[in-house]
PDB file of C-alpha atoms in Angstrom:
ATOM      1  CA  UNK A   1       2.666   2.111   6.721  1.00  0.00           C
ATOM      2  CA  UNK A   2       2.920  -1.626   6.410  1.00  0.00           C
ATOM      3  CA  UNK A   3       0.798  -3.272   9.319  1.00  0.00           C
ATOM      4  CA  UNK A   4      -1.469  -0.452   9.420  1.00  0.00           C
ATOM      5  CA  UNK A   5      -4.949  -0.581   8.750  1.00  0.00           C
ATOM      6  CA  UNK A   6      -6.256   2.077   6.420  1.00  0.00           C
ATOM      7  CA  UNK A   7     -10.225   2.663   4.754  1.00  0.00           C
ATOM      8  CA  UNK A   8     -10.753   1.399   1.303  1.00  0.00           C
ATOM      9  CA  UNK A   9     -14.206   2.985   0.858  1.00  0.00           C
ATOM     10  CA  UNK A  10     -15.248   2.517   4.355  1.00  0.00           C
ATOM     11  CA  UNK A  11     -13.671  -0.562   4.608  1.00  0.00           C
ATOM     12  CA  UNK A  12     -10.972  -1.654   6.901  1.00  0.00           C
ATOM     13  CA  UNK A  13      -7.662  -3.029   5.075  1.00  0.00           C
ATOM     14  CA  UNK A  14      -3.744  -3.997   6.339  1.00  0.00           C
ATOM     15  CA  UNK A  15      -1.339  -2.820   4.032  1.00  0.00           C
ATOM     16  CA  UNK A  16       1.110  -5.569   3.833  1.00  0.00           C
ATOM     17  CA  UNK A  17       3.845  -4.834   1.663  1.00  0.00           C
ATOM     18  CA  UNK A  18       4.610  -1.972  -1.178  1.00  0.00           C
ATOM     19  CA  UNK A  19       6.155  -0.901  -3.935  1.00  0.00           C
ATOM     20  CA  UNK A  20       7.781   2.706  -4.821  1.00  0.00           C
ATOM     21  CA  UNK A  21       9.775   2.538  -7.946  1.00  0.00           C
ATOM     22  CA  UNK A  22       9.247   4.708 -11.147  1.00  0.00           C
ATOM     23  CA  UNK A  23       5.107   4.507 -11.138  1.00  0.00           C
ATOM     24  CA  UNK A  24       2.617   5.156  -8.296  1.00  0.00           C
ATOM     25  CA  UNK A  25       2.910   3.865  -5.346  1.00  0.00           C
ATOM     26  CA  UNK A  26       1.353   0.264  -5.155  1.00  0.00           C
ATOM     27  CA  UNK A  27       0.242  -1.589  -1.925  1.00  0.00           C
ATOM     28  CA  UNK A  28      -0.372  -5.153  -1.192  1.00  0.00           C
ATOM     29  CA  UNK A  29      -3.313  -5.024   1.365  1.00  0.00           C
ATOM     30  CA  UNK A  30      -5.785  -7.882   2.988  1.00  0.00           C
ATOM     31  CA  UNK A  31      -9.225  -6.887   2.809  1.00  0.00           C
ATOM     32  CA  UNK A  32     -12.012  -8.047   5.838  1.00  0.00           C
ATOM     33  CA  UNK A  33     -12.848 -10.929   3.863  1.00  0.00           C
ATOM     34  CA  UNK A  34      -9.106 -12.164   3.588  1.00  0.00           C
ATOM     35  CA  UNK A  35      -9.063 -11.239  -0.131  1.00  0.00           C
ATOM     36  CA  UNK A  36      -5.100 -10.213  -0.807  1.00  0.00           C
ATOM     37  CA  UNK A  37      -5.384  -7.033  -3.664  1.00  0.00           C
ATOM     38  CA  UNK A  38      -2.112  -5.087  -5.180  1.00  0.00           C
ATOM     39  CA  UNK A  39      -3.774  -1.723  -5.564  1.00  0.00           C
ATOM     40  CA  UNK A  40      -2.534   2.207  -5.512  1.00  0.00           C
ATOM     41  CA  UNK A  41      -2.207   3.478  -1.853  1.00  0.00           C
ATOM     42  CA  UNK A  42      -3.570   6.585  -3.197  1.00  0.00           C
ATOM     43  CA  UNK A  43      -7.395   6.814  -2.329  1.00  0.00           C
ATOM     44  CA  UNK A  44      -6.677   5.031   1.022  1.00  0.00           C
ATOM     45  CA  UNK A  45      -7.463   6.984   4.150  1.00  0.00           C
ATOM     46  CA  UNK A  46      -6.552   6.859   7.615  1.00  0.00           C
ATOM     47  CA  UNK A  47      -8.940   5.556  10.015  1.00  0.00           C
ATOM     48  CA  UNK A  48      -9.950   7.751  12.662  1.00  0.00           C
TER      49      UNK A  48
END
């Protein structure tokens, strides 16, 4: 998971790091433009 790129509404992303612990699962990931974002992995998607 971490180091993998995923689709963020069509969008390339890296996850970088993440967090599992009581809540949903959250995920540090670099967007194209170099933006960092803590969001929940769900509603990423695999590429290809």
């Amino acid at each position: 998971m971490i180091g993998r790129t995923y689709l963020e509404r069509g969008r390339p992303v890296v996850v970088l790091a993440r967090w599992a612990g009581g809540g949903p699962r959250n995920v540090l990931i670099r967007r194209e433009n170099g933006e960092l974002v803590v969001r929940p992995f769900r509603g990423l998607r695999k590429t290809g």
